[in-house]
Amino acid sequence: MSKLRFRVVETAFKKKAVEVPTPAERPSEYFAKYVFNRDKMFKYLSSKVYNKLVDVIDNGSTLDRSIAGEVAEGMKKWAMEMGVTHYTHWFHPLTEGTAEKHDAFIEHDGKGGVLEEFSGKLLAQQEPDASSFPNGGIRNTFEARGYTAWDPSSPAFIVDDTLCIPTIFISYTGESLDYKAPLLKALRAVDKAAVEVCRYFDPKVKKVYSYLGWEQEYFLVDEGLYAARPDLLLTGRTLMGHDSAKNQQLEDHYFGAIPTRVASFMKDLEIEALKLGIPVKTRHNEVAPNQFELAPIFEECNLAVDHNMLIMSLMRKVSRRHGFRVLLHEKPFKGVNGSGKHNNWSLGTDTGILLMAPGKTQEDNLRFITFVVNTLMVVYKHNGLLKASISSATNAHRLGANEAPPAIISSFLGKQLSQVLDYLETSDKDELFTVAGKQGMKLDIPQIPELMIDNTDRNRTSPFAFTGNRFEFRAVGSEANCASAMIALNTAMAEQLAMFKQDVDALIEKGEPKVSAILEVIRKYIKISKPIHFDGNGYCDEWKEEAAKRGLDCETSVPVIFDNYLKPETISMFETVGVMSQKELEARNEVKWETYTKKIQIEARVLGDLAMNHIVPVATQYQTDLINNVYKMKDLYPNEKWEKLSAKNLELIEEIADRTVYIKEHVDAMVEARKVANKIEHEREKAIAYHDKIAPMLEEIRYHIDKLELIVDNQMWTLPKYRELLFIR
Ligand code: ADP
Ligand code: MG
């Protein structure tokens, strides 16, 4: 036992960085080498088909099935020149990963041989035979088929020998079973609604894009140590482990020098990512030891989501080449920071304007304030839903702890923007603007002639912070599919902007000038959404009380937080905007509750096994050594001296006995609690039972295990400890 432990740790120490050769070309030359992007479309398609496809991508016009054949032919030709033999529809089922089933290009040629073929039909649509993706009861067995359908707005790409075609995944009866289908609908809806609002300011705007720039945090651990931790292997986090004497208290890791072996992994990952067209730009150490961050330049939301899914799978693959395992779990280690995935979100027009960025003219700034205030309305009205969109069994460990956004959604605006909003809210209408000029507008804010929003005014405790030209949704979990948050946010924004348009138009119809109408509605919205605006410290307890008084959602139980998806106003919003039906929302909630239960169930089983197979036996063995020692001492020393010398060991013997008894009893109790919970039929109630009854037991048992770790002989302890997992790189 002890030998194994030391072999594992020693090997980890000896690992050297794998040399990653620098490609001969520059990133600009190999960027998107493996992507069927416009360059390749232009080269491999006729100009007629190219133009049609670009029109589908840029303007969302309907895909003409007749072009699919030629597109497939072009893709195949390009892919085969790159050595590709297989293709797959690549989709995002309601798990946190992606799914793919590879088929070879080959077909019978009718002469006893085969030829390479890839038809438009195969490109456009497929029926995955796997009927075991999460579906919340939508697909009962007799209609177990689902369809995947090509999403031309995200380009096909090559991984190894396979051409991957991004697709949506829907049921036989048309309900979405993935993240992409509702995301595309939400993006379409926000585009339409935002264009209408933009036209108050610039009639030339034809399209509004939703942008997403994610920042991916992760941990790296040595793969040998990882393999010796069944909890990491099976649940993605350590279910036990005492704090390392040193962890992050010296704050010496954040932005520190990147260790060689890690730098080599990062370089390799970045080269692969760039070849796949992912514009990775930023890398640095994060707060916790062995924690890092990677961020690309922001992109159109659908593409950014695909790229994030792709980078997570690349990270898993590339880390292994370097003798690491990547941990994407939100909280792999207790007592040090967890990992998030900040979602930087904004809207921008086809005329090149970022709608959440202040501008030079007063008109620009009225537009800017319009979009910011509508966003605040969204966050205010749907704070519970936004929280639900980022909630999971794993992210629950991170939120609300003193390191990550609290489990209450609020919005930080910073000093300058707050001042502007206060001014708009309180100033008298006539004082605020005078009708002048062609546009009929002069936004007269004397203190702030040109809005220069200070980008450095940050508040790390805010879950939804304004950061100069965008909002940063910081509560998203590191392991999550960003689409979940982006569906909720963009759908709510689409609904909100349509409402804004209605309100403004109603005033204009009554004869109010446009600018005056816009300002009046903005003023009203600033007042309504006030409770969501909070620039203070989100970590402190007073904020919890204050937030409750303000009527914000303060629920912390994840299964109950999911109820937000089924509130009448939420259902009505998703249905009106045309993103999801009640049936789809209900099915997805079933999946969320079921997944929650399963995650806690697996953790409980793994903890039970480890407690009984690793911890109790080792502790007992050490206890036996102590007992032997006590007996032998007795032979050596006279009674009085023996009593004195053995007192400490007797204490240890007793402590080990107490703790192992506690562990054994509570592991049994946890099994019984699971049996009771498993009998509950309703997924929601079952998840609540797992949350209320079983999850706390994991912590109670762990407490005693971690105490044992401190007293049991280090040579005997089978599991790598935090100081090894966190500091060996
Ligand atoms: P930090 O928030 O840590 O200062 P950065 O300034 O590097 O990080 O930006 C984080 C992410 O935000 C990057 O992906 C960046 O491209 C993205 N981002 C910047 N501006 C916008 C915007 N207007 N809309 C969406 N994302 C943006
Ligand atoms: Mg950031």
mmCIF file of C-alpha atoms and ligand atoms in Angstrom, residues 211-215 282 284 293 295-298 344-346 354 458 469-470 472, ligand 1:
data_model
loop_
_atom_site.group_PDB
_atom_site.id
_atom_site.type_symbol
_atom_site.label_atom_id
_atom_site.label_comp_id
_atom_site.label_asym_id
_atom_site.label_seq_id
_atom_site.Cartn_x
_atom_site.Cartn_y
_atom_site.Cartn_z
ATOM 1 C CA TYR A 211 -21.806 38.180 -28.818
ATOM 2 C CA LEU A 212 -20.222 35.866 -26.320
ATOM 3 C CA GLY A 213 -16.679 35.892 -24.985
ATOM 4 C CA TRP A 214 -16.173 33.088 -22.461
ATOM 5 C CA GLU A 215 -13.334 32.785 -20.001
ATOM 6 C CA THR A 282 -5.496 35.049 -23.145
ATOM 7 C CA HIS A 284 -2.893 33.002 -17.136
ATOM 8 C CA GLU A 293 -7.681 30.345 -17.363
ATOM 9 C CA ALA A 295 -10.059 32.997 -23.107
ATOM 10 C CA PRO A 296 -10.602 33.644 -26.805
ATOM 11 C CA ILE A 297 -11.641 36.847 -28.536
ATOM 12 C CA PHE A 298 -15.422 37.101 -28.356
ATOM 13 C CA ASN A 344 -19.103 38.175 -21.467
ATOM 14 C CA TRP A 345 -22.226 39.087 -23.362
ATOM 15 C CA SER A 346 -23.218 41.973 -25.559
ATOM 16 C CA LEU A 354 -21.515 47.589 -29.974
ATOM 17 C CA ARG A 458 -14.707 46.081 -11.378
ATOM 18 C CA ASN A 469 -18.926 47.567 -23.269
ATOM 19 C CA ARG A 470 -20.641 44.363 -22.183
ATOM 20 C CA GLU A 472 -20.171 39.755 -17.642
HETATM 21 P P1 ADP B 1 -11.247 40.307 -18.094
HETATM 22 O O1 ADP B 1 -12.711 40.343 -17.913
HETATM 23 O O2 ADP B 1 -10.599 39.230 -17.271
HETATM 24 O O3 ADP B 1 -10.590 41.631 -18.023
HETATM 25 P P2 ADP B 1 -10.867 40.378 -21.002
HETATM 26 O O4 ADP B 1 -10.916 41.853 -21.046
HETATM 27 O O5 ADP B 1 -9.710 39.701 -21.611
HETATM 28 O O6 ADP B 1 -11.000 39.762 -19.543
HETATM 29 O O7 ADP B 1 -12.178 39.875 -21.706
HETATM 30 C C1 ADP B 1 -12.785 38.697 -21.395
HETATM 31 C C2 ADP B 1 -13.613 38.253 -22.566
HETATM 32 O O8 ADP B 1 -14.585 39.247 -22.892
HETATM 33 C C3 ADP B 1 -12.831 38.007 -23.851
HETATM 34 O O9 ADP B 1 -13.326 36.831 -24.432
HETATM 35 C C4 ADP B 1 -13.183 39.201 -24.679
HETATM 36 O O10 ADP B 1 -13.055 38.951 -26.067
HETATM 37 C C5 ADP B 1 -14.626 39.373 -24.280
HETATM 38 N N1 ADP B 1 -15.233 40.636 -24.688
HETATM 39 C C6 ADP B 1 -14.647 41.849 -24.803
HETATM 40 N N2 ADP B 1 -15.538 42.754 -25.265
HETATM 41 C C7 ADP B 1 -16.709 42.089 -25.456
HETATM 42 C C8 ADP B 1 -18.004 42.445 -25.929
HETATM 43 N N3 ADP B 1 -18.291 43.674 -26.293
HETATM 44 N N4 ADP B 1 -18.938 41.490 -25.982
HETATM 45 C C9 ADP B 1 -18.682 40.244 -25.612
HETATM 46 N N5 ADP B 1 -17.502 39.851 -25.176
HETATM 47 C C10 ADP B 1 -16.513 40.745 -25.084
#
